[in-house]
Coordinates of C-alpha atoms and ligand atoms in Angstrom, one line a residue:
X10 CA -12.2 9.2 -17.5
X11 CA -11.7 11.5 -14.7
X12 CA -13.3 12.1 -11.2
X13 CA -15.9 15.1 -10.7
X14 CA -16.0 16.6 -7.8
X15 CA -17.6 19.7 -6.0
X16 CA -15.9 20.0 -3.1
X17 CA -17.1 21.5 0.2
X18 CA -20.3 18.7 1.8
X19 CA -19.1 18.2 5.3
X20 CA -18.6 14.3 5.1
X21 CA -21.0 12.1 7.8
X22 CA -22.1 8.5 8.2
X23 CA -20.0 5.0 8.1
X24 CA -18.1 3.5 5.8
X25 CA -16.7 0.2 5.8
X26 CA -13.0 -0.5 4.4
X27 CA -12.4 -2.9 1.7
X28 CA -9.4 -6.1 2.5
X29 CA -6.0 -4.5 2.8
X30 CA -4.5 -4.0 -0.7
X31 CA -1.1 -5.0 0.7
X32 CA -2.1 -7.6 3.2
X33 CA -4.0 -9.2 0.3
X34 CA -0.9 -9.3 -2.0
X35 CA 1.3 -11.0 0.5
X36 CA -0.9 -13.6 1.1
X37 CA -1.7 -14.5 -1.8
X38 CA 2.2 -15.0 -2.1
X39 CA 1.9 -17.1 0.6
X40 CA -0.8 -19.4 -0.6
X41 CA 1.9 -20.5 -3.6
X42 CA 3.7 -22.3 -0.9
X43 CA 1.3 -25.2 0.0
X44 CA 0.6 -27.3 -2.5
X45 CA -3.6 -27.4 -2.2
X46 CA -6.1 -25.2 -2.6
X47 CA -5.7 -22.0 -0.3
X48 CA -8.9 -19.9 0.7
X49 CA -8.4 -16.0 0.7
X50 CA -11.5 -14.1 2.5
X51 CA -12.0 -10.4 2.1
X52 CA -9.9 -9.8 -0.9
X53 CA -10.6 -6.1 -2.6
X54 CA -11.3 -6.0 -6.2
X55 CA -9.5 -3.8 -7.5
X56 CA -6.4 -3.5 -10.6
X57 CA -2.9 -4.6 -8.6
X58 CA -4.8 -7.8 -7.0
X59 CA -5.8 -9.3 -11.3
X60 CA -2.7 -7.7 -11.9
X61 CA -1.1 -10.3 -9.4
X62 CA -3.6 -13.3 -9.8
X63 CA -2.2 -12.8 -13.8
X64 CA 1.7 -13.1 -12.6
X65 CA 0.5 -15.8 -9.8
X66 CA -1.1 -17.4 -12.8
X67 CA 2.0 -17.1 -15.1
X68 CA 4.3 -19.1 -12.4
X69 CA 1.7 -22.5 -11.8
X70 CA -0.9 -21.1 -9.0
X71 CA -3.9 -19.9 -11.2
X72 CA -7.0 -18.8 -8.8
X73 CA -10.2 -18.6 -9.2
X74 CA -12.7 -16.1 -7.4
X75 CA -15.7 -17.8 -6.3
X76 CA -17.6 -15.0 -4.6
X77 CA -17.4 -11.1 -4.9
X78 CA -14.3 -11.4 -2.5
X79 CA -13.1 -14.8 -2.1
X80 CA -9.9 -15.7 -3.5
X81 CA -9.1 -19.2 -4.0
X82 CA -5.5 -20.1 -4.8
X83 CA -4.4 -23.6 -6.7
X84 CA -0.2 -23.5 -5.5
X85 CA -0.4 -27.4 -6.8
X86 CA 2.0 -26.4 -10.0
X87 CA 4.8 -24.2 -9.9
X88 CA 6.4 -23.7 -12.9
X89 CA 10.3 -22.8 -13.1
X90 CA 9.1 -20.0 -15.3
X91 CA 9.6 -16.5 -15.8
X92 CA 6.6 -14.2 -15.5
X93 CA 5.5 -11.9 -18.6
X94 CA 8.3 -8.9 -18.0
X95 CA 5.1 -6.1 -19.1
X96 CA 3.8 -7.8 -16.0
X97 CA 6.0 -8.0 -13.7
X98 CA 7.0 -4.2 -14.5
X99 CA 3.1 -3.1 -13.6
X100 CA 3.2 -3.2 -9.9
X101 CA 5.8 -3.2 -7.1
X102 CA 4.7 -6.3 -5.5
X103 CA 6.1 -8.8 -8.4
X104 CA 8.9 -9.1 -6.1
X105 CA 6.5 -11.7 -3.9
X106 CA 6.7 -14.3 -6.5
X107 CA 10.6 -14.4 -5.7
X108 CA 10.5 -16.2 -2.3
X109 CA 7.5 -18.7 -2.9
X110 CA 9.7 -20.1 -6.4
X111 CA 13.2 -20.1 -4.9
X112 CA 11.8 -21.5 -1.1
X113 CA 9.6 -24.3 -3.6
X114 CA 11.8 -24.9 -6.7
X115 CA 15.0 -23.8 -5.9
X116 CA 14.4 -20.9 -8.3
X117 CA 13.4 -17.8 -9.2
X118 CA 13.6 -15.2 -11.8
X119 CA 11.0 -11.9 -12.0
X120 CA 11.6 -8.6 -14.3
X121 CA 12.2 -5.6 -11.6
X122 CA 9.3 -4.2 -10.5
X123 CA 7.6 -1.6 -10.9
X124 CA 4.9 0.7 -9.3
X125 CA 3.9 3.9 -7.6
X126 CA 7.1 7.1 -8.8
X127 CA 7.4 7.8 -5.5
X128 CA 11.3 7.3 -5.2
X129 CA 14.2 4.7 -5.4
X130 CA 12.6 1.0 -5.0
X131 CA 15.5 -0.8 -5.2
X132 CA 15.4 -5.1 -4.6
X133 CA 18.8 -5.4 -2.9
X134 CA 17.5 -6.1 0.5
X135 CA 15.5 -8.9 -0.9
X136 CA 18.3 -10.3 -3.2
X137 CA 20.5 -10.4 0.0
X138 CA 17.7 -12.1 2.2
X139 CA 17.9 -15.0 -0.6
X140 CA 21.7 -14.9 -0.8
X141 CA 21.9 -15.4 3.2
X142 CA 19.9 -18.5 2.6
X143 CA 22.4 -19.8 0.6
X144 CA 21.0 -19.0 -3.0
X145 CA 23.4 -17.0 -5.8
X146 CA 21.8 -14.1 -7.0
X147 CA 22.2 -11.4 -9.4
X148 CA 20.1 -8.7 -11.7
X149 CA 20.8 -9.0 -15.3
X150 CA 18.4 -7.4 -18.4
X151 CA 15.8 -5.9 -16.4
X152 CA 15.7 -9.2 -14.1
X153 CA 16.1 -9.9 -10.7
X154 CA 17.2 -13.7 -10.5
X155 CA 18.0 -16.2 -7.7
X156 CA 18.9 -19.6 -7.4
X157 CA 20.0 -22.3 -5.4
X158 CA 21.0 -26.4 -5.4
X159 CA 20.4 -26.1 -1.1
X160 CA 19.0 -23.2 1.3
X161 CA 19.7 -23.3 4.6
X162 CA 18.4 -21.4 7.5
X163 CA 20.9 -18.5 8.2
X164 CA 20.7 -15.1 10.4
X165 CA 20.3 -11.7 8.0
X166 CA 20.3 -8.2 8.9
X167 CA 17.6 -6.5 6.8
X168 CA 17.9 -2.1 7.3
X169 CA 18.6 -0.2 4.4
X170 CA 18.9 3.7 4.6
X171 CA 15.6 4.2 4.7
X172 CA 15.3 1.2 7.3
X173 CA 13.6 -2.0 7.6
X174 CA 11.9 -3.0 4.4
X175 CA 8.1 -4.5 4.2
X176 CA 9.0 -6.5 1.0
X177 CA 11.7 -7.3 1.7
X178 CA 10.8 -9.2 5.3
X179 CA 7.6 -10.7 4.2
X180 CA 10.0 -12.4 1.0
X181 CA 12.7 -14.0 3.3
X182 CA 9.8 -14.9 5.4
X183 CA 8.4 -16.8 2.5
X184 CA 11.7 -18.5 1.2
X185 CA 12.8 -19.3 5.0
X186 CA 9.3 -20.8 6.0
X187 CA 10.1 -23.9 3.7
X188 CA 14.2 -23.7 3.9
X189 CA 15.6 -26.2 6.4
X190 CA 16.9 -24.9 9.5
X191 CA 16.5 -21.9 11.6
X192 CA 16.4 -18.3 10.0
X193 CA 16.9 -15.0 12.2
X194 CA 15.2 -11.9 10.3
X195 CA 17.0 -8.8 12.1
X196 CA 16.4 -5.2 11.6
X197 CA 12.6 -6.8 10.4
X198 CA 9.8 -4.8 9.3
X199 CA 6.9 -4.6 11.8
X200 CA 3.8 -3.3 10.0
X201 CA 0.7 -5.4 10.4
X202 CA 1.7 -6.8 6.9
X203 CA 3.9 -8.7 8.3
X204 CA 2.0 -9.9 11.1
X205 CA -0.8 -11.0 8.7
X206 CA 1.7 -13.1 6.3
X207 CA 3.3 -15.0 9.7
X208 CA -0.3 -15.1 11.1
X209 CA -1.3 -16.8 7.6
X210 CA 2.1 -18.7 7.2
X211 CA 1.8 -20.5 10.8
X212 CA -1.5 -21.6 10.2
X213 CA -0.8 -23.1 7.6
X214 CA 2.2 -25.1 9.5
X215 CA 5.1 -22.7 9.6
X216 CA 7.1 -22.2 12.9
X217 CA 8.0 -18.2 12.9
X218 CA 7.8 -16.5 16.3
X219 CA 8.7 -12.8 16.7
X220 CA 6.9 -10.9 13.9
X221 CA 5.6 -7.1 15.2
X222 CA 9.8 -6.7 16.5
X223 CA 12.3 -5.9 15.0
X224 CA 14.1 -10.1 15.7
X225 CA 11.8 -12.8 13.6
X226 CA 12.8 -16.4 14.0
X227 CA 11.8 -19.0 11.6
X228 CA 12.4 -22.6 11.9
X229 CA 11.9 -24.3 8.9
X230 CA 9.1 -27.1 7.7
X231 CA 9.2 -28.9 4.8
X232 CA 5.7 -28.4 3.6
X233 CA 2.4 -26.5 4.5
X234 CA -1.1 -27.0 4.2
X235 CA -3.5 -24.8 2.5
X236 CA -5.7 -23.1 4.9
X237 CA -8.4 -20.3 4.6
X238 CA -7.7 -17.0 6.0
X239 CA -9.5 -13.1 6.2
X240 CA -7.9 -10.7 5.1
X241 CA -7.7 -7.5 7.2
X242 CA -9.1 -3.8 6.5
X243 CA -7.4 -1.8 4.8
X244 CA -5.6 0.6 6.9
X245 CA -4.1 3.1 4.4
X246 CA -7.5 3.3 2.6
X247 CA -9.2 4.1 6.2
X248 CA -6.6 6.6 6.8
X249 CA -8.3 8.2 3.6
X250 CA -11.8 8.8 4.6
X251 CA -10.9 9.4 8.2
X252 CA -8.7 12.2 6.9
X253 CA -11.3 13.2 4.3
X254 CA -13.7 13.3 7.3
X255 CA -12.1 15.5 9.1
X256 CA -10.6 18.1 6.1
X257 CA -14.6 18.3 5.6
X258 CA -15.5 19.1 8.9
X259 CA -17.4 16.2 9.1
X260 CA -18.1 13.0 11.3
X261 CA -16.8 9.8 9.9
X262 CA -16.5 6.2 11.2
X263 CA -14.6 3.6 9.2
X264 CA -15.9 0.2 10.1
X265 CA -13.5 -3.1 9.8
X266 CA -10.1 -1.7 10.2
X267 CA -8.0 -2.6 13.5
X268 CA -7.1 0.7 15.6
X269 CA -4.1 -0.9 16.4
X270 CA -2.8 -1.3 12.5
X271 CA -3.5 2.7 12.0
X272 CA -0.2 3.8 13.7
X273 CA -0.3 7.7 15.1
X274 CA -3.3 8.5 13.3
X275 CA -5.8 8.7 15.7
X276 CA -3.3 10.6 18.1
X277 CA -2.7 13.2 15.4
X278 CA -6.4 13.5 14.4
X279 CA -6.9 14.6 18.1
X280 CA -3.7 16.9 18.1
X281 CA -5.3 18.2 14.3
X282 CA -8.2 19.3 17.0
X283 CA -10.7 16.3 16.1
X284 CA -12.7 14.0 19.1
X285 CA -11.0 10.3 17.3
X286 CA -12.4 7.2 19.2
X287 CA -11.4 3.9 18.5
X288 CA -13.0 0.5 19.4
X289 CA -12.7 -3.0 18.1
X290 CA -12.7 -2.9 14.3
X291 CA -13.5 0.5 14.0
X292 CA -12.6 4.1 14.3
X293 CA -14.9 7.4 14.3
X294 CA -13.5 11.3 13.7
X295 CA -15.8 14.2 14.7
X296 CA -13.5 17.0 13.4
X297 CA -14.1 21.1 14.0
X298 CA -15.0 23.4 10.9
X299 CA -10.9 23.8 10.7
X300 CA -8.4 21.5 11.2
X301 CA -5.2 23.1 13.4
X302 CA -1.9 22.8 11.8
X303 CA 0.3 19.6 13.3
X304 CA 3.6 18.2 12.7
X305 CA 4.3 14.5 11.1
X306 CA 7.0 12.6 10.1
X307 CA 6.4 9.4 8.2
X308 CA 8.2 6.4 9.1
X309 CA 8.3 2.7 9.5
X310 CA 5.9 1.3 11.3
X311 CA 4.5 2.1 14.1
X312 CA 5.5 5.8 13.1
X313 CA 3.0 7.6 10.2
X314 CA 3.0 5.2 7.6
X315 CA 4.2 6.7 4.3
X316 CA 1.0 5.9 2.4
X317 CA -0.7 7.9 4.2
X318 CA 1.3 11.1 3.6
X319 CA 0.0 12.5 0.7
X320 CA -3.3 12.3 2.0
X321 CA -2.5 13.9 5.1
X322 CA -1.0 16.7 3.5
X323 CA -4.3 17.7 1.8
X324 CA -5.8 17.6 4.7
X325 CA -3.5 19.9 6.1
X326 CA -4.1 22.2 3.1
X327 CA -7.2 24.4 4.8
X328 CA -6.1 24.2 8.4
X329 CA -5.5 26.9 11.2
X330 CA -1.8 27.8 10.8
X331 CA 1.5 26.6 9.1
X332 CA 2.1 22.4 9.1
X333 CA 5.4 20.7 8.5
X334 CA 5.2 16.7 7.0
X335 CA 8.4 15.1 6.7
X336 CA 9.0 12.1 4.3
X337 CA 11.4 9.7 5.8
X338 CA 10.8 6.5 3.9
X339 CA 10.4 7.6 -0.2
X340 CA 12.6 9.8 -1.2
X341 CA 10.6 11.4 -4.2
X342 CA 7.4 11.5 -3.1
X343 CA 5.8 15.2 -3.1
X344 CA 5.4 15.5 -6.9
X345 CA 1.7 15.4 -6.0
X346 CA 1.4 18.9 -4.0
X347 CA 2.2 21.3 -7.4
X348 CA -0.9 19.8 -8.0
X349 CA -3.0 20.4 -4.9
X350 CA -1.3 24.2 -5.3
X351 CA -4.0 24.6 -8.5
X352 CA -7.0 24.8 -5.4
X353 CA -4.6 27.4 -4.2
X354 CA -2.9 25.2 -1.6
X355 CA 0.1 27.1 0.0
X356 CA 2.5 24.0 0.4
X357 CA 6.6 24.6 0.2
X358 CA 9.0 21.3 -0.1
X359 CA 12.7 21.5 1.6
X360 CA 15.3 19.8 0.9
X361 CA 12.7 17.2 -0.5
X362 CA 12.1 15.7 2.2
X363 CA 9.3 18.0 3.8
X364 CA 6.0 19.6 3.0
X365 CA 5.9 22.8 4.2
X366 CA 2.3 23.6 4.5
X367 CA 0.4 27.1 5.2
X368 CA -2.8 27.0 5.9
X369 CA -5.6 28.8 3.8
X370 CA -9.5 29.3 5.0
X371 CA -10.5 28.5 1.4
X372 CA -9.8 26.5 -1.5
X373 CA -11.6 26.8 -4.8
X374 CA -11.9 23.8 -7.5
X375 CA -9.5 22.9 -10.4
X376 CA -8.6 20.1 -12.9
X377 CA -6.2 18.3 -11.2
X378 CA -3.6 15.0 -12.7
X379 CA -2.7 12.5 -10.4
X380 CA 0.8 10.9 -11.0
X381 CA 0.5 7.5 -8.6
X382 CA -2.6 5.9 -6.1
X383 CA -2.0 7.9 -2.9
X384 CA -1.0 11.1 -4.2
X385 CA -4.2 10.5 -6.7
X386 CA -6.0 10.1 -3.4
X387 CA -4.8 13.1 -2.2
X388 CA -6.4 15.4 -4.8
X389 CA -9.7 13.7 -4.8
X390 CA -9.4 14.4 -0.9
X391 CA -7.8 18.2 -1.6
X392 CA -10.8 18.7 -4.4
X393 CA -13.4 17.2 -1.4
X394 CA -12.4 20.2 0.6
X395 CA -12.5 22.8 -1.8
X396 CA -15.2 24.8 -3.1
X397 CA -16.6 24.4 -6.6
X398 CA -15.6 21.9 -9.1
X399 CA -12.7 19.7 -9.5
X400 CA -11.8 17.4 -11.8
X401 CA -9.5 14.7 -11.2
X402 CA -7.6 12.6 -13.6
X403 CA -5.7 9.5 -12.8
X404 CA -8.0 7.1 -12.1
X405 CA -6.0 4.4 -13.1
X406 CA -3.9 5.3 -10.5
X407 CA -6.9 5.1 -7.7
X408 CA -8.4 2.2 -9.5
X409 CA -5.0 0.1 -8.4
X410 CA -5.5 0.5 -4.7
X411 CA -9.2 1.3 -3.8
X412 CA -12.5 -0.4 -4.7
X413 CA -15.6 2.1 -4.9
X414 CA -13.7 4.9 -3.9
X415 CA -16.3 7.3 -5.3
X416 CA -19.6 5.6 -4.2
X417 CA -18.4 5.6 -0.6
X418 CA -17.2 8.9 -0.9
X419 CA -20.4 9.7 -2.4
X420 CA -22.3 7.5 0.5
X421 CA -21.0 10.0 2.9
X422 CA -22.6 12.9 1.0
X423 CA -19.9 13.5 -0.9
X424 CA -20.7 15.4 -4.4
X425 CA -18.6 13.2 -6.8
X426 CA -19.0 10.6 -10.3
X427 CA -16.8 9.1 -12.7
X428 CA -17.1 11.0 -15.8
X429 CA -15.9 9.9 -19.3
X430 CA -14.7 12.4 -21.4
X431 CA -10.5 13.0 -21.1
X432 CA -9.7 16.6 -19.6
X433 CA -5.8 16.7 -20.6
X434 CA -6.6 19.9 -22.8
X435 CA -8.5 21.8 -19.6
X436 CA -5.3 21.0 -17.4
X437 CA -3.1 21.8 -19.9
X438 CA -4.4 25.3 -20.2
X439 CA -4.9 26.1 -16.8
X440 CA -1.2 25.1 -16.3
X441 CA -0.5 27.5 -19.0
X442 CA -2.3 30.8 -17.6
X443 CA -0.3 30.2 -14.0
Ligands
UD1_2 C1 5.5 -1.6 0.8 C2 4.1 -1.2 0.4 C3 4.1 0.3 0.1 C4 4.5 1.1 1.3 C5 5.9 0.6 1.8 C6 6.4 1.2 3.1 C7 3.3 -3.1 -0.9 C8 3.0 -3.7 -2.2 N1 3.8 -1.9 -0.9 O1 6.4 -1.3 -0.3 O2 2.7 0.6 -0.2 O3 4.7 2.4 1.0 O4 5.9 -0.9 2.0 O5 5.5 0.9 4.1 O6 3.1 -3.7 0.1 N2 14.5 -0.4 0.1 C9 15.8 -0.7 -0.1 N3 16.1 -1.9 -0.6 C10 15.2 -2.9 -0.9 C11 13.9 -2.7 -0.5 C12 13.5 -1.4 0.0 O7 16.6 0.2 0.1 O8 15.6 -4.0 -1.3 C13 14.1 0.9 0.7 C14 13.0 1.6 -0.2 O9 13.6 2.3 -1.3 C15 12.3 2.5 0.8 C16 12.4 1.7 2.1 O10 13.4 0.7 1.9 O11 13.0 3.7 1.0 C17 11.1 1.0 2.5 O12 10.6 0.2 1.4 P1 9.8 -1.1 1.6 O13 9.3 -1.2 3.0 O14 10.6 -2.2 1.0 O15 8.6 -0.8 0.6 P2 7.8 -1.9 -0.2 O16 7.8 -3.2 0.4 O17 8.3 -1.8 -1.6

């Protein structure tokens, strides 16, 4: 299966952006801590959320969708179990199951995740979150463990090298929620991810002031109720077709995604030479024929969001001028851009850390592989702007993070189907003439 695309429609008209893929996976965490029936609103269907209903499932809290996007999650039976390690090894976020099972059962024990290449993802910052709590905690055959007869509410300091960590926050939010006792999260992650889970988490009875700064404060409670909750946009997946928009020269408006939640973007669209206006729950690019170069750096939140890098860069690909992206929170994650170079992308990475991008008037269409979901995301956007055919492979890549990627891609005018037949032997030989 592969993506067909011929690039070149200037994209116009609205889309609307599915539940946030990483909100969504985080609260649904969450909902294993009360012991009913938890109501999740606006969940995407898409791979890593069955993925994570099948680990969820594996631990005690089976759910059950009971409309296209509704989400309802039984926490009623945690198991002291270890998930399936083939599992736990097909997405990043397995680590969530860790701080529901220790904060409930005193226990917890998940093969190391795994995930988007895109650099080191180490679980230290979690396993030390747990071990300030009080558990012991190790990682032994491919596992990451934890385990405790009493947690206790303790201060933690959170920063690795690359800085705060999401994951890492939202799990020793989870744990400390039900762990006796006041907890102090510093050097916390702020991205909206975080606000969501407290958001969820003290409706449902927690006591966690502070999330959005870098100093979170929980006080612990011994139980909570299950509650329903929406889930929000998805902002890396807006990021996408606002960036496709304007690559395209076109007008696009993303409906159901905060403004606030999209970091620098819409102050980078505007310095990329677009008109970006923003109002409650939605955000609209009118962008020129050609983009002018910018520079980015990608950070944690509020700076560029690393997601939304690889996409950016594509963008970039066909502007005025010479851009510079610098990756501050992955440390391997350009593998995507020898790819984009096949449309005849000029892009140059230093010291691995930055995209050096010059800008061509033209692309033309190629086979191209994607080798995780955002950099995937990138080539469909690169192959949107190019002219001719493209064919993009990967899928099960995209399929992980975006629901109906092509038919709102397509709703915009885009030229672009799935397609069955496998192209490894086209790519192959192209890669062989350069
Ligand atoms: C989450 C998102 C991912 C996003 C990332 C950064 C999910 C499922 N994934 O990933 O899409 O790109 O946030 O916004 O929500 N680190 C450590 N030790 C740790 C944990 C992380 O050193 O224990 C490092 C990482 O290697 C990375 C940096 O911290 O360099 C940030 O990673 P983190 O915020 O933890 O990313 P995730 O939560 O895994």
């Amino acid at each position: 299966m592969h993506l067909q695309i011929v690039g070149g429609n200037r994209l116009v008209g609205t889309v609307t952006a599915a539940g946030s893929k990483n909100a969504a996976l985080a609260l649904m965490a969450a909902a294993m801590l009360p012991a009913g029936e938890t109501v999740l609103r606006g969940v995407p269907r898409i791979a890593d959320i069955e993925v994570f209903r099948a680990l969820m499932a594996s631990v005690g809290a089976p759910s059950e969708w009971t409309d296209r996007h509704t989400l309802v999650i039984s926490g009623g039976g945690l198991l002291d179990q270890t998930p399936p390690v083939e599992l736990a090894r097909k997405m990043r976020a397995s680590y969530y199951l860790m701080g529901p099972l220790l904060g409930r059962l005193g226990r917890a024990r998940v093969g190391l995740p795994g995930g988007c290449t895109i650099g080191a993802r180490p679980v230290d910052l979690h396993l030390k979150a747990f071990a300030a709590l009080g558990a012991r905690t190790g990682i032994e055959a491919g596992e990451a463990w934890a385990e405790a007869r009493r947690l206790r509410g303790a201060d933690m300091t959170l920063v690795g090298p690359f800085g705060p960590s999401v994951g890492a926050t939202i799990n020793a939010l989870l744990a400390a929620c039900v762990t006796p006792g006041v907890s102090r999260i510093h050097g916390a992650a702020q991205e909206p991810e975080v606000v969501e889970v407290t958001a969820f988490l003290n409706r449902a009875g927690a006591r966690i002031a502070g999330a959005g700064t870098g100093l979170i404060e929980v006080e612990g409670v011994r139980r909570l109720q299950a509650v329903a909750y929406d889930v929000p946009g998805d902002r890396i997946e807006a990021a996408t077709y606002l960036l496709a928009g304007a690559a395209t020269g076109g007008d696009v408006q993303v409906e159901g995604v905060a403004p606030w939640a999209l970091d620098g973007l819409p102050r980078l669209l505007t310095q990329m030479g677009c008109a970006c206006a923003t109002e409650a729950g939605a955000v609209r690019v009118v962008a020129p024929p050609r983009l002018q170069a910018v520079e980015a750096v990608t950070g944690p939140f509020p700076a560029l969001a690393t997601d939304i890098q690889p996409v950016l860069v594509a963008a970039l690909c066909r502007a005025q001028g010479g851009s510079l992206v610098e990756e501050r929170v992955f440390d391997a994650r350009f593998g995507y851009t020898s790819e984009l170079e096949r449309l005849g992308a000029q892009i140059r990475i230093v010291a691995g850390a930055t995209a050096v991008i010059t800008g061509v008037a033209r692309l033309g269409g190629a086979p191209m592989s994607g080798t995780d979901l955002r950099a995937t995301a990138a080539l469909v956007v690169g192959a949107l702007t190019a002219e001719g055919e493209s064919q993009v492979e990967g899928l099960a890549f995209l399929d992980r993070g975006y629901e109906g990627l092509e038919r709102k891609f397509a709703s915009l005018g885009a030229d672009i189907r799935r397609v069955g037949a496998p192209l490894r032997t086209t790519a192959v030989k192209q890669e062989a003439v350069r």
